[in-house]
Tab-separated table of C-alpha atoms and ligand atoms in Angstrom:
chain	number	residue	atom	x	y	z
A	1	MET	CA	0.248	0.004	-0.084
A	2	ASN	CA	3.119	2.107	-0.350
A	3	PHE	CA	3.009	3.026	-3.732
A	4	TYR	CA	-0.081	4.160	-2.963
A	5	PHE	CA	0.357	6.658	0.122
A	6	GLU	CA	3.549	7.904	-1.798
A	7	ALA	CA	2.023	9.023	-4.968
A	8	SER	CA	-1.535	10.493	-3.357
A	9	GLU	CA	1.885	12.861	-1.202
A	10	VAL	CA	3.442	12.883	-4.623
A	11	LEU	CA	-0.458	14.823	-6.463
A	12	ASN	CA	-0.645	16.342	-2.447
A	13	ARG	CA	2.438	17.780	-3.180
A	14	LEU	CA	1.558	19.102	-6.585
A	15	ASP	CA	-1.819	20.923	-4.959
A	16	ALA	CA	0.523	22.738	-2.767
A	17	LYS	CA	2.213	23.837	-5.964
A	18	GLU	CA	5.356	22.660	-4.518
A	19	GLY	CA	7.799	22.754	-8.162
A	20	SER	CA	6.981	20.775	-11.366
A	21	ILE	CA	5.419	17.421	-11.714
A	22	LYS	CA	8.886	16.434	-13.036
A	23	GLY	CA	11.012	18.809	-10.009
A	24	ILE	CA	8.697	16.333	-7.552
A	25	LEU	CA	8.832	12.792	-8.981
A	26	ALA	CA	12.791	13.918	-9.208
A	27	THR	CA	13.083	13.105	-5.237
A	28	LEU	CA	11.236	9.829	-5.144
A	29	PRO	CA	13.566	7.595	-4.053
A	30	GLU	CA	14.818	5.480	-7.210
A	31	ASN	CA	14.226	2.095	-6.546
A	32	ASN	CA	10.037	2.289	-6.411
A	33	ARG	CA	10.493	5.826	-8.845
A	34	ALA	CA	9.311	4.529	-12.610
A	35	ARG	CA	6.453	2.577	-11.023
A	36	THR	CA	5.541	5.173	-8.708
A	37	THR	CA	5.591	8.495	-11.442
A	38	ALA	CA	4.000	5.879	-13.729
A	39	LEU	CA	1.100	6.450	-11.744
A	40	VAL	CA	1.439	9.716	-11.456
A	41	ILE	CA	0.714	10.309	-14.636
A	42	GLU	CA	-1.480	7.945	-15.903
A	43	THR	CA	-3.600	9.602	-12.787
A	44	LEU	CA	-3.542	13.149	-13.576
A	45	LYS	CA	-5.180	12.074	-17.170
A	46	TYR	CA	-7.970	11.371	-16.098
A	47	LYS	CA	-7.732	12.685	-12.800
A	48	SER	CA	-10.795	14.877	-14.063
A	49	VAL	CA	-13.146	11.660	-14.520
A	50	LEU	CA	-11.805	9.604	-11.414
A	51	SER	CA	-12.800	13.099	-9.721
A	52	ASP	CA	-16.679	13.038	-10.889
A	53	VAL	CA	-16.674	8.809	-10.261
A	54	ILE	CA	-15.138	9.536	-6.460
A	55	GLN	CA	-17.608	12.289	-6.132
A	56	ALA	CA	-20.781	10.708	-7.541
A	57	SER	CA	-20.087	7.145	-5.829
A	58	LYS	CA	-19.966	8.608	-2.054
A	59	LEU	CA	-16.512	7.083	-1.114
A	60	LEU	CA	-15.520	9.586	0.702
A	61	THR	CA	-18.140	10.584	3.059
A	62	GLU	CA	-19.086	6.342	3.729
A	63	GLU	CA	-14.818	5.238	3.672
A	64	LYS	CA	-13.102	8.607	5.611
A	65	LYS	CA	-11.730	6.500	8.223
A	66	LYS	CA	-9.513	4.160	5.557
A	67	ILE	CA	-9.625	6.672	2.680
A	68	THR	CA	-7.766	9.611	4.163
A	69	SER	CA	-7.826	11.968	1.648
A	70	PHE	CA	-8.858	12.345	-2.362
A	71	ASN	CA	-5.542	11.865	-3.343
A	72	LEU	CA	-5.320	8.704	-1.776
A	73	ALA	CA	-9.466	8.031	-3.492
A	74	LEU	CA	-8.197	9.465	-7.230
A	75	VAL	CA	-4.420	6.429	-7.292
A	76	LEU	CA	-6.185	3.273	-6.294
A	77	VAL	CA	-10.140	4.180	-8.257
A	78	HIS	CA	-7.863	4.802	-11.137
A	79	ASP	CA	-6.151	1.650	-10.425
A	80	THR	CA	-9.286	0.239	-9.746
A	81	LEU	CA	-10.443	0.873	-12.913
A	82	LEU	CA	-8.110	0.863	-15.339
A	83	VAL	CA	-6.225	-0.899	-14.649
A	84	ASN	CA	-5.948	-4.581	-13.743
A	85	GLY	CA	-6.887	-3.456	-10.410
A	86	ILE	CA	-4.875	-2.091	-6.704
A	87	GLN	CA	-1.506	-3.267	-6.737
A	88	ALA	CA	-1.337	-4.513	-2.578
A	89	GLY	CA	-2.396	-6.887	-0.285
A	90	ASP	CA	-5.272	-7.705	0.514
A	91	GLY	CA	-6.169	-4.485	4.214
A	92	PRO	CA	-8.083	-2.470	5.371
A	93	ILE	CA	-7.713	-0.253	2.577
A	94	LYS	CA	-8.266	-2.526	-0.526
A	95	GLN	CA	-11.373	-4.031	1.577
A	96	ALA	CA	-12.864	-0.592	1.686
A	97	ILE	CA	-12.710	0.421	-2.429
A	98	LEU	CA	-13.747	-3.685	-2.889
A	99	ARG	CA	-16.787	-2.695	-1.214
A	100	HIS	CA	-17.673	-0.239	-3.608
A	101	LYS	CA	-16.333	-1.329	-6.541
A	102	THR	CA	-20.362	-1.745	-8.045
A	103	ARG	CA	-21.065	1.282	-7.348
A	104	LEU	CA	-17.412	3.092	-8.759
A	105	ARG	CA	-18.459	0.823	-12.045
A	106	SER	CA	-21.717	1.419	-12.786
A	107	GLU	CA	-20.289	5.623	-12.280
A	108	LEU	CA	-17.606	5.731	-15.007
A	109	GLN	CA	-20.096	3.909	-17.687
A	110	ARG	CA	-22.609	6.247	-16.082
A	111	ILE	CA	-20.459	8.835	-17.588
A	112	LYS	CA	-19.031	7.372	-20.212
A	113	ILE	CA	-21.999	6.647	-21.895
A	114	LYS	CA	-22.643	10.878	-20.520
A	115	ARG	CA	-20.271	11.869	-22.936
A	116	GLY	CA	-20.284	8.817	-26.445
A	117	VAL	CA	-17.459	7.894	-25.820
A	118	LYS	CA	-16.651	3.813	-25.393
A	119	SER	CA	-12.663	3.110	-24.710
A	120	ASN	CA	-11.112	3.943	-21.535
A	121	LEU	CA	-8.642	5.606	-23.231
A	122	GLU	CA	-10.594	8.446	-24.870
A	123	LEU	CA	-11.706	9.667	-21.417
A	124	ALA	CA	-7.792	10.665	-21.115
A	125	GLN	CA	-7.090	14.241	-20.822
A	126	THR	CA	-5.051	15.195	-24.224
A	127	SER	CA	-5.072	18.780	-24.708
A	128	ASP	CA	-1.737	19.411	-25.699
A	129	ASP	CA	-2.110	18.297	-29.519
A	130	ARG	CA	1.052	18.308	-30.093
A	131	ALA	CA	1.954	15.768	-27.936
A	132	ALA	CA	-1.410	13.701	-29.667
A	133	LYS	CA	0.068	14.243	-33.259
A	134	ILE	CA	3.525	12.116	-32.100
A	135	PRO	CA	3.139	8.398	-31.725
A	136	ARG	CA	4.596	6.766	-29.061
A	137	TYR	CA	7.895	5.027	-30.512
A	138	VAL	CA	9.091	2.032	-28.976
A	139	ARG	CA	12.970	0.871	-30.482
A	140	VAL	CA	13.025	-2.615	-30.719
A	141	ASN	CA	16.424	-3.942	-28.298
A	142	THR	CA	17.633	-6.093	-31.516
A	143	SER	CA	20.958	-6.448	-28.916
A	144	MET	CA	17.685	-8.719	-27.164
A	145	TRP	CA	15.046	-8.856	-30.017
A	146	SER	CA	14.693	-8.637	-33.278
A	147	THR	CA	11.320	-7.007	-35.571
A	148	GLU	CA	10.164	-9.607	-36.028
A	149	GLU	CA	9.929	-11.481	-33.053
A	150	ALA	CA	8.997	-7.952	-31.781
A	151	MET	CA	5.994	-8.047	-33.892
A	152	GLN	CA	5.168	-11.167	-33.678
A	153	PHE	CA	4.523	-10.616	-29.737
A	154	TYR	CA	2.193	-7.990	-30.120
A	155	THR	CA	0.336	-8.846	-33.464
A	156	LYS	CA	-0.632	-11.828	-30.379
A	157	ARG	CA	-2.255	-9.150	-28.600
A	158	GLY	CA	-4.579	-7.418	-31.058
A	159	PHE	CA	-2.133	-5.137	-32.678
A	160	GLN	CA	-3.021	-4.926	-36.389
A	161	LEU	CA	-0.039	-2.839	-38.996
A	162	GLN	CA	-2.739	-0.485	-39.963
A	163	GLY	CA	-0.665	3.003	-38.897
A	164	PRO	CA	-0.371	4.276	-35.351
A	165	PHE	CA	-3.947	6.356	-35.586
A	166	ALA	CA	-5.935	4.356	-37.049
A	167	SER	CA	-6.875	2.176	-34.034
A	168	SER	CA	-5.197	1.943	-30.205
A	169	LYS	CA	-4.730	-0.685	-30.803
A	170	GLY	CA	-2.572	0.131	-34.726
A	171	PHE	CA	1.443	0.190	-35.215
A	172	GLU	CA	3.675	0.141	-38.254
A	173	ILE	CA	7.160	-0.060	-39.074
A	174	ASP	CA	9.215	3.606	-38.774
A	175	GLU	CA	10.361	4.565	-42.252
A	176	HIS	CA	12.637	6.225	-41.204
A	177	ILE	CA	14.669	4.727	-38.480
A	178	PRO	CA	15.171	0.442	-38.622
A	179	ASP	CA	13.675	-1.896	-36.187
A	180	LEU	CA	11.100	1.167	-34.591
A	181	LEU	CA	7.517	0.714	-34.312
A	182	ALA	CA	5.349	3.471	-34.367
A	183	PHE	CA	1.838	2.662	-31.741
A	184	ASN	CA	-0.528	5.142	-30.656
A	185	PRO	CA	0.453	8.405	-29.090
A	186	ALA	CA	-2.109	6.962	-25.564
A	187	LEU	CA	-0.205	3.334	-25.094
A	188	GLN	CA	1.324	3.258	-22.171
A	189	PHE	CA	4.603	0.636	-22.303
A	190	ARG	CA	5.630	0.698	-18.593
A	191	ASP	CA	3.513	-2.487	-17.426
A	192	ASP	CA	4.410	-4.316	-20.529
A	193	PRO	CA	6.659	-7.737	-20.112
A	194	SER	CA	9.592	-6.050	-23.545
A	195	TYR	CA	9.711	-3.084	-21.564
A	196	LYS	CA	10.272	-4.561	-17.757
A	197	THR	CA	12.967	-6.960	-19.187
A	198	GLY	CA	14.853	-4.868	-21.354
A	199	LYS	CA	13.628	-6.115	-25.092
A	200	ILE	CA	12.626	-3.323	-25.826
A	201	ILE	CA	13.952	0.617	-25.370
A	202	LEU	CA	10.999	3.855	-25.306
A	203	GLN	CA	12.217	5.935	-27.288
A	204	ASP	CA	10.788	9.504	-29.353
A	205	LYS	CA	11.402	9.018	-32.750
A	206	ALA	CA	13.882	11.620	-33.204
A	207	SER	CA	16.095	10.604	-30.528
A	208	CYS	CA	17.327	7.477	-32.309
A	209	PHE	CA	18.340	9.553	-34.618
A	210	SER	CA	21.853	10.591	-33.267
A	211	ALA	CA	23.625	6.961	-33.408
A	212	PHE	CA	21.763	6.328	-36.596
A	213	VAL	CA	23.819	9.038	-38.163
A	214	LEU	CA	27.195	8.723	-36.438
A	215	SER	CA	26.756	5.046	-37.764
A	216	PRO	CA	29.230	3.344	-35.476
A	217	PRO	CA	31.257	-0.083	-37.326
A	218	CYS	CA	29.373	-3.076	-36.973
A	219	ASN	CA	30.137	-6.561	-35.089
A	220	ASP	CA	33.604	-5.233	-35.484
A	221	PRO	CA	35.650	-6.081	-32.238
A	222	ASN	CA	37.811	-3.788	-33.222
A	223	ALA	CA	36.093	-0.129	-32.539
A	224	VAL	CA	36.607	2.100	-30.792
A	225	VAL	CA	33.368	4.225	-30.095
A	226	ILE	CA	32.368	7.445	-27.451
A	227	ASP	CA	29.517	8.405	-25.901
A	228	ALA	CA	30.441	11.753	-24.257
A	229	THR	CA	27.290	12.586	-22.126
A	230	ALA	CA	25.603	9.585	-22.208
A	231	ALA	CA	22.888	9.235	-18.724
A	232	PRO	CA	20.073	8.432	-19.486
A	233	GLY	CA	21.513	6.160	-21.922
A	234	ASN	CA	19.449	6.053	-24.103
A	235	LYS	CA	21.827	6.799	-27.003
A	236	THR	CA	23.929	4.714	-26.129
A	237	SER	CA	22.415	1.247	-25.269
A	238	HIS	CA	20.920	2.032	-29.485
A	239	LEU	CA	24.875	2.942	-30.094
A	240	SER	CA	25.894	-0.997	-28.460
A	241	ALA	CA	23.430	-2.241	-30.637
A	242	LEU	CA	24.317	-1.120	-34.054
A	243	MET	CA	27.480	-1.874	-33.325
A	244	GLY	CA	26.268	-5.704	-32.657
A	245	ASN	CA	27.337	-5.605	-29.341
A	246	LYS	CA	31.443	-5.899	-30.486
A	247	GLY	CA	34.374	-4.093	-29.958
A	248	LYS	CA	34.323	-1.066	-27.302
A	249	LEU	CA	31.767	1.671	-26.556
A	250	TYR	CA	33.131	3.981	-23.779
A	251	ALA	CA	29.722	6.422	-22.268
A	252	PHE	CA	30.655	9.549	-19.888
A	253	GLU	CA	28.541	10.940	-17.680
A	254	ARG	CA	29.599	13.225	-14.892
A	255	ASP	CA	26.689	13.639	-12.916
A	256	LYS	CA	27.012	11.148	-10.585
A	257	ARG	CA	23.440	10.481	-9.829
A	258	ARG	CA	22.559	10.339	-13.294
A	259	PHE	CA	25.260	7.678	-13.440
A	260	SER	CA	23.745	5.480	-11.500
A	261	THR	CA	20.753	5.899	-13.975
A	262	LEU	CA	23.091	4.753	-16.629
A	263	LYS	CA	24.244	2.217	-15.545
A	264	MET	CA	20.918	-0.234	-14.525
A	265	MET	CA	20.047	1.734	-18.077
A	266	LEU	CA	23.970	-0.449	-20.107
A	267	SER	CA	21.977	-4.039	-17.475
A	268	LYS	CA	18.682	-3.761	-18.398
A	269	ALA	CA	19.237	-3.447	-21.999
A	270	ALA	CA	22.110	-6.152	-21.350
A	271	CYS	CA	25.073	-3.970	-23.457
A	272	ARG	CA	28.129	-6.288	-23.210
A	273	ASN	CA	30.259	-3.739	-25.129
A	274	VAL	CA	30.179	-0.911	-23.194
A	275	GLU	CA	32.645	0.959	-20.425
A	276	ALA	CA	30.465	3.403	-19.071
A	277	VAL	CA	32.503	5.702	-17.276
A	278	ASN	CA	31.364	8.495	-14.993
A	279	ALA	CA	33.848	11.738	-15.512
A	280	ASP	CA	33.348	14.818	-17.365
A	281	PHE	CA	34.090	14.360	-21.269
A	282	LEU	CA	36.470	17.210	-20.832
A	283	THR	CA	38.546	17.207	-19.187
A	284	ILE	CA	39.535	13.463	-21.011
A	285	ASP	CA	42.698	13.445	-22.448
A	286	PRO	CA	42.167	13.119	-26.230
A	287	SER	CA	46.086	11.214	-26.197
A	288	HIS	CA	44.741	8.270	-23.767
A	289	PRO	CA	45.597	5.354	-25.194
A	290	LYS	CA	42.369	3.743	-24.719
A	291	TYR	CA	39.493	6.773	-25.570
A	292	SER	CA	42.460	8.451	-28.530
A	293	LEU	CA	41.291	5.421	-30.248
A	294	ALA	CA	38.018	6.267	-30.551
A	295	THR	CA	36.514	6.819	-34.926
A	296	HIS	CA	33.170	8.302	-33.339
A	297	ILE	CA	32.456	10.354	-30.712
A	298	LEU	CA	28.288	11.006	-30.269
A	299	LEU	CA	27.723	14.665	-27.883
A	300	ASP	CA	24.305	14.926	-27.013
A	301	PRO	CA	25.017	17.982	-23.944
A	302	SER	CA	22.950	19.017	-21.540
A	303	CYS	CA	20.244	21.534	-24.166
A	304	SER	CA	16.751	23.838	-23.038
A	305	GLY	CA	15.007	20.863	-23.799
A	306	SER	CA	13.118	23.008	-26.098
A	307	GLY	CA	11.804	20.612	-28.456
A	308	ILE	CA	10.820	18.387	-26.056
A	309	VAL	CA	6.936	18.335	-26.288
A	310	ASN	CA	5.652	17.674	-22.483
A	311	ARG	CA	3.763	15.140	-22.027
A	312	LEU	CA	3.359	15.774	-18.611
A	313	ASP	CA	2.700	20.849	-19.089
A	314	TYR	CA	-0.769	20.117	-20.810
A	315	LEU	CA	-1.761	18.638	-17.476
A	316	LEU	CA	-0.514	21.554	-14.904
A	317	GLU	CA	-1.530	24.768	-16.173
A	318	ASP	CA	0.845	26.333	-15.120
A	319	GLU	CA	4.303	25.354	-16.049
A	320	VAL	CA	5.786	27.187	-18.654
A	321	GLU	CA	8.357	27.884	-19.877
A	322	VAL	CA	10.513	30.705	-19.665
A	323	VAL	CA	13.526	31.194	-21.744
A	324	ASP	CA	15.767	31.977	-21.068
A	325	GLU	CA	18.784	34.387	-22.933
A	326	ASP	CA	21.457	33.829	-20.182
A	327	ARG	CA	20.695	30.114	-20.111
A	328	LEU	CA	20.787	30.118	-23.598
A	329	ASN	CA	24.334	31.933	-24.030
A	330	LYS	CA	25.359	29.106	-21.371
A	331	LEU	CA	24.666	26.022	-22.700
A	332	ALA	CA	25.889	27.128	-26.487
A	333	ALA	CA	29.338	27.964	-24.894
A	334	PHE	CA	30.062	24.667	-23.114
A	335	GLN	CA	28.069	22.619	-26.506
A	336	LEU	CA	29.907	24.686	-28.345
A	337	MET	CA	33.436	23.815	-26.230
A	338	ILE	CA	32.311	19.649	-25.349
A	339	ILE	CA	32.193	19.696	-29.724
A	340	LYS	CA	35.999	21.190	-29.963
A	341	HIS	CA	36.299	18.495	-27.451
A	342	ALA	CA	35.743	15.976	-29.215
A	343	MET	CA	37.955	17.229	-33.006
A	344	LYS	CA	40.843	17.094	-30.680
A	345	PHE	CA	40.722	12.857	-30.637
A	346	PRO	CA	43.249	12.676	-33.071
A	347	ARG	CA	41.700	9.247	-34.833
A	348	VAL	CA	38.166	10.095	-34.947
A	349	GLN	CA	36.591	10.331	-38.466
A	350	ARG	CA	32.846	11.107	-37.799
A	351	ILE	CA	31.486	13.139	-35.042
A	352	VAL	CA	27.910	13.652	-34.605
A	353	TYR	CA	26.071	16.797	-32.263
A	354	SER	CA	22.764	16.676	-31.024
A	355	THR	CA	20.276	18.484	-28.785
A	356	CYS	CA	16.028	18.149	-28.325
A	357	SER	CA	17.023	22.097	-28.853
A	358	ILE	CA	14.486	24.023	-31.868
A	359	HIS	CA	16.402	27.578	-30.693
A	360	ALA	CA	19.887	28.669	-33.703
A	361	SER	CA	21.327	29.243	-30.858
A	362	GLU	CA	21.764	25.811	-29.583
A	363	ASN	CA	21.778	24.234	-33.334
A	364	GLU	CA	22.879	26.108	-36.552
A	365	HIS	CA	24.852	28.932	-34.528
A	366	VAL	CA	27.263	26.021	-32.425
A	367	VAL	CA	28.119	24.491	-35.746
A	368	SER	CA	28.456	27.344	-37.547
A	369	ARG	CA	31.698	28.417	-35.075
A	370	ALA	CA	32.355	25.062	-34.088
A	371	LEU	CA	34.018	24.911	-38.506
A	372	GLN	CA	34.992	28.032	-37.747
A	373	SER	CA	36.948	26.549	-35.088
A	374	ASP	CA	40.328	26.212	-34.684
A	375	GLU	CA	39.937	22.780	-34.422
A	376	ALA	CA	38.153	22.071	-37.072
A	377	LYS	CA	40.395	23.676	-39.076
A	378	SER	CA	43.926	21.409	-37.947
A	379	GLY	CA	41.523	18.814	-37.949
A	380	SER	CA	40.492	19.378	-41.380
A	381	PHE	CA	36.124	19.186	-40.235
A	382	LYS	CA	33.646	19.642	-42.373
A	383	LEU	CA	29.966	19.145	-42.211
A	384	ALA	CA	29.067	15.415	-43.843
A	385	PRO	CA	27.092	15.740	-47.068
A	386	ARG	CA	23.371	15.767	-46.836
A	387	ASN	CA	23.445	11.822	-48.348
A	388	ASP	CA	25.188	10.984	-45.581
A	389	VAL	CA	22.533	12.507	-42.688
A	390	LEU	CA	18.944	10.935	-43.129
A	391	PRO	CA	18.987	12.362	-46.924
A	392	LYS	CA	15.374	11.545	-47.376
A	393	TRP	CA	14.185	13.555	-44.241
A	394	ASN	CA	12.416	16.738	-45.253
A	395	ARG	CA	13.144	19.008	-42.596
A	396	ARG	CA	16.719	21.041	-43.152
A	397	GLY	CA	18.746	22.948	-41.173
A	398	GLN	CA	18.009	26.558	-40.749
A	399	ALA	CA	19.987	28.506	-44.017
A	400	GLU	CA	19.621	32.189	-42.292
A	401	GLY	CA	21.196	31.002	-38.766
A	402	MET	CA	24.210	29.333	-40.502
A	403	ILE	CA	26.179	32.131	-39.801
A	404	GLY	CA	27.780	31.522	-43.594
A	405	THR	CA	29.381	28.651	-43.057
A	406	GLY	CA	28.354	25.409	-43.601
A	407	ASP	CA	25.752	24.110	-45.226
A	408	ALA	CA	21.670	24.207	-43.539
A	409	ASP	CA	20.905	20.994	-46.364
A	410	SER	CA	23.631	18.898	-44.261
A	411	LEU	CA	21.828	19.301	-40.843
A	412	VAL	CA	18.255	17.596	-39.906
A	413	ARG	CA	16.018	19.408	-37.857
A	414	CYS	CA	11.989	17.661	-36.539
A	415	SER	CA	9.185	20.623	-35.641
A	416	PRO	CA	7.705	19.155	-31.692
A	417	GLY	CA	4.611	17.598	-33.363
A	418	GLU	CA	4.334	18.866	-36.983
A	419	ASP	CA	6.737	15.642	-37.736
A	420	GLY	CA	5.251	13.462	-35.263
A	421	THR	CA	8.641	13.631	-32.935
A	422	ASN	CA	9.737	16.310	-30.352
A	423	GLY	CA	11.616	19.214	-31.860
A	424	PHE	CA	14.815	18.141	-32.324
A	425	PHE	CA	18.608	19.177	-34.489
A	426	VAL	CA	21.363	17.075	-36.001
A	427	SER	CA	24.289	17.497	-37.606
A	428	CYS	CA	27.016	15.278	-38.344
A	429	PHE	CA	30.662	16.320	-38.601
A	430	VAL	CA	33.903	14.554	-40.994
A	431	ARG	CA	37.980	14.942	-42.010
A	432	GLU	CA	37.776	16.399	-45.756
A	433	PRO	CA	39.099	12.801	-47.753
A	434	ASN	CA	42.789	14.273	-47.612
A	435	PHE	CA	42.978	14.381	-43.748
A	436	VAL	CA	46.403	11.766	-42.697
A	437	LEU	CA	45.873	10.123	-39.299
A	438	PRO	CA	48.288	10.109	-37.711
A	439	GLN	CA	50.311	6.399	-37.172
A	440	ALA	CA	48.194	4.858	-33.943
A	441	GLU	CA	50.123	5.631	-31.366
A	442	PRO	CA	51.861	2.498	-29.703
A	443	SER	CA	50.471	2.167	-25.574
A	444	LYS	CA	52.463	2.832	-22.769
A	445	LYS	CA	52.618	-1.091	-21.596
A	446	ARG	CA	53.567	-1.522	-25.565
A	447	LYS	CA	55.963	1.308	-25.960
A	448	ALA	CA	57.794	0.235	-22.697
A	449	ASP	CA	57.743	-3.561	-24.091
A	450	THR	CA	58.806	-2.388	-27.154
A	451	GLU	CA	62.082	-1.038	-25.218
A	452	GLU	CA	62.683	-3.472	-23.044
A	453	ALA	CA	62.991	-5.768	-26.303
A	454	ALA	CA	64.333	-3.496	-27.141
A	455	LEU	CA	66.874	-3.717	-24.705
A	456	GLU	CA	67.538	-6.698	-24.629
A	457	LYS	CA	68.457	-7.517	-27.579
A	458	ARG	CA	71.155	-4.744	-27.518
A	459	LYS	CA	72.882	-6.847	-24.481
A	460	LYS	CA	72.879	-10.057	-26.239
A	461	LYS	CA	74.355	-8.420	-29.160
A	462	PRO	CA	77.959	-10.149	-29.635
A	463	LYS	CA	80.177	-5.992	-28.410
A	464	LYS	CA	82.415	-5.704	-30.780
A	465	LYS	CA	86.325	-6.203	-30.516
A	466	VAL	CA	87.719	-2.856	-30.485
A	467	LYS	CA	89.868	-2.994	-32.181
A	468	THR	CA	93.812	-2.680	-31.128
A	469	GLU	CA	96.924	-1.427	-33.512
B	1	SAM	N1	22.185	11.251	-24.303
B	1	SAM	C1	21.401	10.596	-23.357
B	1	SAM	C2	20.324	9.873	-23.796
B	1	SAM	O1	20.161	9.929	-24.810
B	1	SAM	O2	19.233	8.738	-22.903
B	1	SAM	C3	20.755	12.103	-22.905
B	1	SAM	C4	22.431	12.414	-22.752
B	1	SAM	S1	21.066	13.998	-22.255
B	1	SAM	C5	20.790	15.809	-22.797
B	1	SAM	C6	22.855	15.329	-20.912
B	1	SAM	C7	23.580	14.530	-19.873
B	1	SAM	O3	25.187	14.973	-20.497
B	1	SAM	C8	23.376	14.199	-18.940
B	1	SAM	O4	23.011	13.063	-17.917
B	1	SAM	C9	25.040	15.051	-18.289
B	1	SAM	O5	24.555	14.994	-16.968
B	1	SAM	C10	25.312	14.695	-18.866
B	1	SAM	N2	27.078	15.569	-19.459
B	1	SAM	C11	26.945	17.525	-18.916
B	1	SAM	N3	27.613	17.421	-19.490
B	1	SAM	C12	28.679	16.844	-19.796
B	1	SAM	C13	29.732	16.350	-19.949
B	1	SAM	N4	31.117	17.771	-19.902
B	1	SAM	N5	31.188	15.350	-19.669
B	1	SAM	C14	29.961	14.326	-19.327
B	1	SAM	N6	28.788	14.164	-19.904
B	1	SAM	C15	28.173	15.395	-18.867
């Protein structure tokens, strides 16, 4: 029952305006956070109808000793009516709800008839039009499952290949990203066994572009790839799957708490070729014997997040995003720094820089400045041409934001809602073809071995006779 108390406490704190939904949920203990979050969000979506049901059923007046608050009633009635019942052992609170179950059900039915809806899904509050246009994307984690297996699994459960908007059971295979499926936006997968076991990753389509455009070597035991800003790890697990779980993928994350989330996610997704490193990427020496071998680097740094269509925003009317120029400038300076640092890695061939921002100041402007930097010039970096960066994707970079450098057609933009995705930006830097890779530095150990061997050789060599007259 603690789970319900925790969720109702979150609702109490929201009512008391103690913070944003995201902020309050982030303070929950990690072990139960995902489960409580799902219950809170789902309850909020149906809050209006659940409130009407509770009022009409007189549940609170008749059971006030057991069900001590309206928010506790909300979460309990949510699970009783909209999922498979209360997930807790028998006790006085559960008994109180069960005594009213028939009445609660008939009140719900009455509301459905009144509103002319057939399914419970239609009762959910979806006032953000953009969110309703973004399918629920499911990336099949090919380290554990194949797309064929996934399709069989879902079709057996009644889903049909008819597009995500045809019905609540419709889905399709995405046309741009392999192994990505698109379902109805109202669907939740958090209780789905395929999600719980790591076989699927819930990841927006646009967010899948970064790893796909980076296109790391596949099934190459010698591949070395870096994900510089990794947590929570969606793109890391995507990279790992694209690499066929072979070679080495170093995933850096500077924040300790987010690093533990990253580790958990990587183990759930069976990423065997990833070494997670709790460090600031900017402090990593590009000539480090291990990391200097990286040929592909993914940069998906902190950004304003202005492209994210917050599925939660509309649930609390007063959560309004404020774009702060000063913050944007600071973010852009950091984003530029991280690109320039990646360009210092001697063997890197391909760098993808992406953000979930819609602001040119974090996107085209940063890319232009990076192209003009000394690091780009000495490393012979340019933008990869359009035909190498999702050529069939129509929305490209904003030419006016390029400040005279680089071709905006090389860049990918996604407009929130309009493109069936969140807002997103992707760029890809590659070396000019005439750039000569430096010879691989022998690692310290190898160098020491060779020096030792040379010494041995010298010792064994017969000493030249000193000529005596
Ligand atoms: N790529 C991730 C994914 O798809 O799951 C999301 C990355 S999130 C936008 C940015 C992450 O980079 C944050 O977890 C942040 O703590 C981390 N970060 C920011 N600056 C960093 C740095 N200099 N070195 C390592 N990690 C950094």
